[in-house]
Amino acid sequence: MESRFTSFVGGPTGPWKIVSMRAVSGNGMALASHLDLRDGLTEVEDVTWQLRGVASHLRYTNEDERKVLAAIQPALNRPEARCAVLIPIRKTAAWWLLAQDERRAIIEERSRHIAIGMTYLPAVARKLFHARDLGEPFDFLTWFEFAPQHAVAFDALLVALRSSPEWDYVDREVEIRLERKC
Amino acid sequence: MESRFTSFVGGPTGPWKIVSMRAVSGNGMALASHLDLRDGLTEVEDVTWQLRGVASHLRYTNEDERKVLAAIQPALNRPEARCAVLIPIRKTAAWWLLAQDERRAIIEERSRHIAIGMTYLPAVARKLFHARDLGEPFDFLTWFEFAPQHAVAFDALLVALRSSPEWDYVDREVEIRLERKC
């Protein structure tokens, strides 16, 4: 079984070349030139940074949404998906004090987070990793993969999400753009 | 700030005396005589077992329920609460593949998990720790505290929960009963 635990390791080597890093909200991170994805949470030595996450069960997606996603979402590692973006975000303390139905209402009924993501499928593949309950500096790490010709669509996805009410609760966000050879 | 991360350590010493341990479903655990609760997840040496958990945000409780709970749930460590029970449980793979609304419907609309717990407040204090996404052998650790005269009420609470549809998805459960001096 593939590990649910992944470390995103920034440093001098790795299969993904870091094209740009940008602090969207809050504190940034140290610049690194390459990224490696490793199974597990074990500390990797002599690297610039290591972000840990766990792929977990669905937290907000309902059954109707789950069925649609299962039918149209692509796998990672498509050969043509040479572009990737890693977006670590942290949400405010106020967010985490909300009840489940309040968070769901902000995420979907008001912000259309799930619906917006669907409109960019199958072009933009994504995988969510949870980090908050590992004691990490970010709450979530989202990994996106797409072919170069879908970079413009990906930018539109980011604009839509960042202008939504949900993003009022994001107090730290870093955008890390990557490329790999075929 | 109090740590969100707690280790429940079974071994030869600790402020809580283990009165009984019972494998309710699935594999049991090694017997230990005492329990210690420690902040953090660091490995403790020379102990019988160590169960790690994190106190996290609400996963199913809605805003109306949250308000009621906030009004009536007692703190831990009441001087009269000399009895405690630690119940580690694991849920099936099928449970974790369900969408959020399906799990909520089983937990509350069909099983009344939150409502049942409320009927035993403030007698039985409880705190939930999440363990699954830490890679632990159990998914949840629930800690209950009550005065000796409420032991019968606590037993009734367990009967009600274990006979609910939600418990069809529990495939491992251990019951650890404890006492401390005043």
Short mmCIF file of C-alpha atoms in Angstrom, two decimals:
data_model
loop_
_atom_site.label_atom_id
_atom_site.label_comp_id
_atom_site.label_asym_id
_atom_site.label_seq_id
_atom_site.Cartn_x
_atom_site.Cartn_y
_atom_site.Cartn_z
CA MET A 1 0.00 0.00 0.00
CA GLU A 2 1.23 3.47 -0.87
CA SER A 3 2.06 5.44 2.27
CA ARG A 4 -0.49 8.05 3.32
CA PHE A 5 2.40 10.09 4.77
CA THR A 6 4.48 12.30 2.49
CA SER A 7 7.38 14.68 3.03
CA PHE A 8 7.92 17.53 0.59
CA VAL A 9 11.63 18.24 0.79
CA GLY A 10 13.17 21.46 -0.57
CA GLY A 11 16.91 21.46 -1.14
CA PRO A 12 19.71 21.32 -3.70
CA THR A 13 18.48 18.19 -5.47
CA GLY A 14 15.25 16.49 -6.50
CA PRO A 15 13.23 15.54 -9.59
CA TRP A 16 11.23 18.79 -9.53
CA LYS A 17 12.96 22.09 -10.29
CA ILE A 18 11.54 25.02 -8.30
CA VAL A 19 10.69 27.75 -10.80
CA SER A 20 9.44 30.31 -8.26
CA MET A 21 8.45 30.71 -4.63
CA ARG A 22 6.13 33.48 -3.44
CA ALA A 23 4.77 34.46 -0.02
CA VAL A 24 1.09 35.14 -0.80
CA SER A 25 0.09 35.81 2.85
CA GLY A 26 2.10 35.85 6.05
CA ASN A 27 5.66 34.65 6.42
CA GLY A 28 7.48 33.16 3.46
CA MET A 29 9.95 30.26 3.46
CA ALA A 30 13.62 29.81 2.66
CA LEU A 31 14.37 29.56 -1.05
CA ALA A 32 15.38 26.16 -2.40
CA SER A 33 16.20 25.09 -5.96
CA HIS A 34 14.64 21.62 -6.11
CA LEU A 35 11.89 19.54 -4.54
CA ASP A 36 11.77 15.85 -3.68
CA LEU A 37 8.66 13.94 -2.53
CA ARG A 38 9.39 11.16 -0.07
CA ASP A 39 7.19 8.58 1.58
CA GLY A 40 6.98 8.95 5.35
CA LEU A 41 7.68 11.66 7.88
CA THR A 42 11.25 10.80 8.89
CA GLU A 43 13.49 13.84 9.17
CA VAL A 44 15.70 14.31 6.11
CA GLU A 45 19.12 15.85 6.85
CA ASP A 46 20.98 18.58 4.98
CA VAL A 47 17.95 20.06 3.25
CA THR A 48 16.51 23.59 3.21
CA TRP A 49 13.06 22.65 4.50
CA GLN A 50 10.75 19.67 4.94
CA LEU A 51 6.96 19.94 4.96
CA ARG A 52 5.04 16.90 6.21
CA GLY A 53 1.49 15.91 5.33
CA VAL A 54 -0.95 13.02 5.49
CA ALA A 55 -3.53 12.08 2.87
CA SER A 56 -6.67 11.54 4.93
CA HIS A 57 -10.39 10.91 4.58
CA LEU A 58 -12.81 13.47 3.12
CA ARG A 59 -13.60 16.26 5.58
CA TYR A 60 -16.30 18.28 3.73
CA THR A 61 -17.11 16.48 0.46
CA ASN A 62 -20.59 14.95 0.42
CA GLU A 63 -21.59 11.74 -1.33
CA ASP A 64 -22.92 13.42 -4.52
CA GLU A 65 -19.73 15.45 -4.85
CA ARG A 66 -17.58 12.40 -4.11
CA LYS A 67 -19.20 10.46 -6.97
CA VAL A 68 -18.61 13.27 -9.46
CA LEU A 69 -15.01 13.66 -8.34
CA ALA A 70 -14.36 9.93 -8.56
CA ALA A 71 -15.65 9.94 -12.15
CA ILE A 72 -13.59 12.87 -13.45
CA GLN A 73 -10.49 13.39 -11.33
CA PRO A 74 -7.26 12.22 -12.96
CA ALA A 75 -4.37 10.38 -11.36
CA LEU A 76 -1.14 12.13 -10.51
CA ASN A 77 2.03 11.50 -12.55
CA ARG A 78 0.48 11.83 -15.99
CA PRO A 79 3.42 12.02 -18.43
CA GLU A 80 2.18 15.31 -19.90
CA ALA A 81 1.80 16.93 -16.44
CA ARG A 82 5.23 18.57 -16.34
CA CYS A 83 4.06 21.50 -14.23
CA ALA A 84 3.27 21.26 -10.53
CA VAL A 85 2.44 23.75 -7.80
CA LEU A 86 2.74 23.13 -4.07
CA ILE A 87 0.63 25.49 -1.93
CA PRO A 88 1.05 25.27 1.84
CA ILE A 89 -1.62 27.24 3.71
CA ARG A 90 -2.50 27.93 7.33
CA LYS A 91 -5.94 28.99 8.52
CA THR A 92 -6.75 31.28 11.44
CA ALA A 93 -7.54 30.20 15.00
CA ALA A 94 -11.09 31.51 14.41
CA TRP A 95 -11.54 28.99 11.57
CA TRP A 96 -10.64 26.04 13.74
CA LEU A 97 -13.10 27.09 16.43
CA LEU A 98 -16.05 26.93 14.02
CA ALA A 99 -18.43 23.97 14.10
CA GLN A 100 -18.43 21.47 11.21
CA ASP A 101 -21.56 22.86 9.53
CA GLU A 102 -20.23 26.42 9.72
CA ARG A 103 -16.97 25.43 8.02
CA ARG A 104 -18.80 23.43 5.35
CA ALA A 105 -21.10 26.40 4.64
CA ILE A 106 -18.14 28.73 4.15
CA ILE A 107 -16.17 26.25 2.04
CA GLU A 108 -18.90 25.16 -0.31
CA GLU A 109 -22.25 26.92 -0.02
CA ARG A 110 -20.56 30.36 0.09
CA SER A 111 -17.18 29.79 -1.57
CA ARG A 112 -17.88 26.90 -4.02
CA HIS A 113 -14.44 25.48 -3.28
CA ILE A 114 -15.32 21.95 -4.39
CA ALA A 115 -17.37 23.12 -7.39
CA ILE A 116 -14.62 25.50 -8.56
CA GLY A 117 -12.05 22.71 -8.40
CA MET A 118 -14.34 20.46 -10.46
CA THR A 119 -14.55 22.95 -13.32
CA TYR A 120 -10.78 22.56 -13.83
CA LEU A 121 -10.90 18.76 -13.96
CA PRO A 122 -9.41 16.73 -15.54
CA ALA A 123 -6.89 19.40 -16.62
CA VAL A 124 -5.64 20.20 -13.11
CA ALA A 125 -5.04 17.14 -10.91
CA ARG A 126 -4.78 17.80 -7.19
CA LYS A 127 -4.10 16.00 -3.96
CA LEU A 128 -4.66 17.38 -0.46
CA PHE A 129 -2.41 16.61 2.48
CA HIS A 130 -3.33 17.49 6.08
CA ALA A 131 -0.57 18.88 8.28
CA ARG A 132 -2.15 20.71 11.24
CA ASP A 133 -2.55 17.66 13.46
CA LEU A 134 1.04 16.66 12.80
CA GLY A 135 2.14 19.86 14.58
CA GLU A 136 3.40 21.36 11.31
CA PRO A 137 3.72 25.11 10.59
CA PHE A 138 1.03 24.87 7.87
CA ASP A 139 -2.44 23.30 8.12
CA PHE A 140 -2.65 21.97 4.56
CA LEU A 141 -0.36 21.21 1.65
CA THR A 142 -2.10 21.06 -1.71
CA TRP A 143 -0.27 19.55 -4.67
CA PHE A 144 -1.44 20.41 -8.20
CA GLU A 145 -0.22 18.86 -11.47
CA PHE A 146 -1.04 19.93 -15.03
CA ALA A 147 0.35 20.09 -18.56
CA PRO A 148 2.02 23.38 -19.57
CA GLN A 149 -0.91 24.35 -21.82
CA HIS A 150 -3.20 24.37 -18.75
CA ALA A 151 -1.10 26.85 -16.76
CA VAL A 152 -3.50 29.68 -17.63
CA ALA A 153 -6.47 27.62 -16.41
CA PHE A 154 -4.59 26.89 -13.19
CA ASP A 155 -4.00 30.62 -12.64
CA ALA A 156 -7.73 31.22 -13.04
CA LEU A 157 -8.45 28.51 -10.45
CA LEU A 158 -6.17 30.27 -7.96
CA VAL A 159 -7.84 33.64 -8.57
CA ALA A 160 -11.28 32.13 -8.01
CA LEU A 161 -10.31 30.42 -4.75
CA ARG A 162 -8.37 33.36 -3.34
CA SER A 163 -11.27 35.76 -3.92
CA SER A 164 -13.72 33.49 -2.06
CA PRO A 165 -14.99 34.07 1.53
CA GLU A 166 -13.07 30.99 2.65
CA TRP A 167 -9.78 32.79 1.99
CA ASP A 168 -10.65 35.40 4.68
CA TYR A 169 -9.60 32.61 7.06
CA VAL A 170 -6.21 31.98 5.42
CA ASP A 171 -3.45 33.78 7.28
CA ARG A 172 -0.38 32.19 5.71
CA GLU A 173 0.06 30.98 2.15
CA VAL A 174 3.10 30.20 0.04
CA GLU A 175 3.04 29.37 -3.67
CA ILE A 176 5.80 27.11 -4.98
CA ARG A 177 5.86 26.53 -8.75
CA LEU A 178 7.73 23.56 -10.19
CA GLU A 179 8.67 21.86 -13.43
CA ARG A 180 10.05 18.48 -14.32
CA LYS A 181 11.56 16.95 -17.44
CA CYS A 182 9.54 14.36 -19.33
CA MET B 1 -0.91 27.11 25.78
CA GLU B 2 -1.66 23.54 26.79
CA SER B 3 -0.29 21.09 24.26
CA ARG B 4 -2.83 19.56 21.86
CA PHE B 5 -0.66 16.44 21.75
CA THR B 6 -0.94 13.83 24.49
CA SER B 7 0.69 10.47 25.14
CA PHE B 8 -1.14 7.89 27.25
CA VAL B 9 1.62 5.78 28.73
CA GLY B 10 0.95 2.38 30.31
CA GLY B 11 3.65 0.98 32.57
CA PRO B 12 4.71 0.29 36.13
CA THR B 13 4.13 3.82 37.43
CA GLY B 14 1.74 6.73 37.01
CA PRO B 15 -0.94 8.70 38.86
CA TRP B 16 -3.75 6.49 37.54
CA LYS B 17 -4.04 2.88 38.68
CA ILE B 18 -5.36 0.54 35.96
CA VAL B 19 -8.28 -1.38 37.48
CA SER B 20 -9.07 -3.48 34.40
CA MET B 21 -8.31 -3.85 30.72
CA ARG B 22 -10.66 -5.60 28.31
CA ALA B 23 -10.53 -6.30 24.56
CA VAL B 24 -14.07 -5.42 23.46
CA SER B 25 -13.41 -6.01 19.72
CA GLY B 26 -10.33 -7.17 17.84
CA ASN B 27 -6.87 -7.49 19.31
CA GLY B 28 -6.22 -6.54 22.91
CA MET B 29 -3.16 -4.86 24.36
CA ALA B 30 -0.44 -5.77 26.84
CA LEU B 31 -1.49 -5.45 30.46
CA ALA B 32 0.00 -2.60 32.47
CA SER B 33 -0.60 -1.58 36.08
CA HIS B 34 -0.55 2.23 35.85
CA LEU B 35 -1.18 5.03 33.39
CA ASP B 36 0.55 8.37 32.95
CA LEU B 37 -0.62 11.21 30.69
CA ARG B 38 2.19 13.22 29.18
CA ASP B 39 2.23 16.29 26.94
CA GLY B 40 3.68 15.62 23.50
CA LEU B 41 4.38 12.62 21.32
CA THR B 42 8.01 11.93 22.21
CA GLU B 43 8.76 8.24 22.71
CA VAL B 44 8.89 7.27 26.38
CA GLU B 45 11.33 4.46 27.18
CA ASP B 46 10.85 1.41 29.41
CA VAL B 47 7.07 1.42 29.34
CA THR B 48 4.55 -1.24 28.33
CA TRP B 49 2.77 0.83 25.67
CA GLN B 50 2.31 4.41 24.53
CA LEU B 51 -0.78 5.63 22.71
CA ARG B 52 -0.53 9.04 21.02
CA GLY B 53 -3.37 11.41 20.23
CA VAL B 54 -4.12 14.98 19.24
CA ALA B 55 -7.03 17.10 20.42
CA SER B 56 -8.35 18.61 17.21
CA HIS B 57 -11.20 20.69 15.81
CA LEU B 58 -14.80 19.42 15.71
CA ARG B 59 -15.37 16.93 12.90
CA TYR B 60 -19.15 16.34 13.04
CA THR B 61 -20.63 18.62 15.72
CA ASN B 62 -22.80 21.37 14.29
CA GLU B 63 -23.19 24.89 15.67
CA ASP B 64 -26.38 24.19 17.66
CA GLU B 65 -24.80 21.13 19.26
CA ARG B 66 -21.57 23.01 19.92
CA LYS B 67 -23.44 25.71 21.85
CA VAL B 68 -25.23 23.17 24.04
CA LEU B 69 -22.00 21.27 24.71
CA ALA B 70 -20.13 24.47 25.59
CA ALA B 71 -22.84 25.31 28.13
CA ILE B 72 -22.95 21.97 29.93
CA GLN B 73 -19.71 20.06 29.48
CA PRO B 74 -17.47 20.05 32.56
CA ALA B 75 -13.71 20.45 32.70
CA LEU B 76 -11.41 17.51 33.28
CA ASN B 77 -9.61 17.06 36.62
CA ARG B 78 -12.60 17.72 38.88
CA PRO B 79 -11.49 16.64 42.38
CA GLU B 80 -14.44 14.25 42.75
CA ALA B 81 -13.75 12.56 39.39
CA ARG B 82 -11.61 9.72 40.73
CA CYS B 83 -12.70 7.27 38.02
CA ALA B 84 -11.49 7.43 34.44
CA VAL B 85 -11.84 5.21 31.39
CA LEU B 86 -9.61 5.28 28.32
CA ILE B 87 -11.20 3.72 25.23
CA PRO B 88 -9.03 3.36 22.13
CA ILE B 89 -11.02 2.41 19.03
CA ARG B 90 -10.29 1.75 15.38
CA LYS B 91 -12.87 2.01 12.60
CA THR B 92 -13.03 -0.08 9.43
CA ALA B 93 -11.58 0.85 6.05
CA ALA B 94 -15.17 1.11 4.78
CA TRP B 95 -15.88 3.85 7.31
CA TRP B 96 -13.00 6.00 6.12
CA LEU B 97 -14.10 5.72 2.49
CA LEU B 98 -17.51 7.26 3.26
CA ALA B 99 -18.20 10.89 2.38
CA GLN B 100 -18.58 13.46 5.16
CA ASP B 101 -22.40 13.60 5.02
CA GLU B 102 -22.63 9.78 5.11
CA ARG B 103 -20.46 9.59 8.24
CA ARG B 104 -22.38 12.40 9.93
CA ALA B 105 -25.69 10.67 9.17
CA ILE B 106 -24.48 7.43 10.74
CA ILE B 107 -22.95 9.15 13.78
CA GLU B 108 -25.80 11.44 14.66
CA GLU B 109 -29.01 11.12 12.65
CA ARG B 110 -28.95 7.29 13.00
CA SER B 111 -26.83 6.66 16.12
CA ARG B 112 -27.41 9.84 18.21
CA HIS B 113 -23.78 9.72 19.34
CA ILE B 114 -23.62 13.41 20.25
CA ALA B 115 -27.11 13.45 21.80
CA ILE B 116 -26.42 10.32 23.87
CA GLY B 117 -23.21 11.85 25.24
CA MET B 118 -25.12 15.01 26.19
CA THR B 119 -27.58 13.11 28.35
CA TYR B 120 -24.69 12.06 30.61
CA LEU B 121 -23.36 15.59 31.05
CA PRO B 122 -22.14 17.02 33.36
CA ALA B 123 -21.69 13.70 35.21
CA VAL B 124 -19.36 12.13 32.64
CA ALA B 125 -16.65 14.47 31.30
CA ARG B 126 -14.97 13.39 28.09
CA LYS B 127 -12.22 14.44 25.75
CA LEU B 128 -11.56 13.04 22.28
CA PHE B 129 -8.08 12.57 20.83
CA HIS B 130 -7.46 11.75 17.15
CA ALA B 131 -4.80 9.18 16.37
CA ARG B 132 -5.37 7.81 12.86
CA ASP B 133 -3.47 10.54 11.02
CA LEU B 134 -0.53 10.13 13.39
CA GLY B 135 -0.07 6.59 12.02
CA GLU B 136 -1.18 5.07 15.33
CA PRO B 137 -2.74 1.58 15.73
CA PHE B 138 -6.05 3.13 16.86
CA ASP B 139 -8.06 5.89 15.17
CA PHE B 140 -9.39 7.55 18.35
CA LEU B 141 -8.64 7.65 22.05
CA THR B 142 -11.54 8.81 24.20
CA TRP B 143 -10.89 9.79 27.80
CA PHE B 144 -13.80 9.82 30.27
CA GLU B 145 -13.78 11.09 33.88
CA PHE B 146 -16.51 10.79 36.50
CA ALA B 147 -17.12 10.44 40.23
CA PRO B 148 -17.56 6.88 41.59
CA GLN B 149 -21.32 7.38 42.06
CA HIS B 150 -21.69 7.94 38.30
CA ALA B 151 -20.08 4.64 37.30
CA VAL B 152 -23.49 3.10 36.62
CA ALA B 153 -24.46 6.01 34.38
CA PHE B 154 -21.18 5.61 32.53
CA ASP B 155 -21.90 1.91 31.91
CA ALA B 156 -25.28 2.85 30.47
CA LEU B 157 -23.58 5.35 28.14
CA LEU B 158 -21.30 2.60 26.83
CA VAL B 159 -24.22 0.23 26.24
CA ALA B 160 -26.10 2.90 24.29
CA LEU B 161 -23.13 3.75 22.07
CA ARG B 162 -22.07 0.16 21.42
CA SER B 163 -25.57 -0.85 20.33
CA SER B 164 -25.77 1.98 17.78
CA PRO B 165 -25.31 1.57 13.99
CA GLU B 166 -22.07 3.55 14.21
CA TRP B 167 -20.47 0.68 16.14
CA ASP B 168 -20.91 -1.64 13.12
CA TYR B 169 -17.87 0.26 11.81
CA VAL B 170 -15.71 -0.32 14.90
CA ASP B 171 -13.35 -3.24 14.38
CA ARG B 172 -11.04 -2.81 17.36
CA GLU B 173 -11.89 -1.50 20.81
CA VAL B 174 -10.15 -1.77 24.16
CA GLU B 175 -11.61 -0.60 27.48
CA ILE B 176 -9.16 0.53 30.15
CA ARG B 177 -10.66 1.41 33.55
CA LEU B 178 -8.70 3.56 35.98
CA GLU B 179 -8.82 5.05 39.45
CA ARG B 180 -6.82 7.71 41.22
CA LYS B 181 -6.49 8.86 44.81
CA CYS B 182 -7.98 12.21 45.77
#
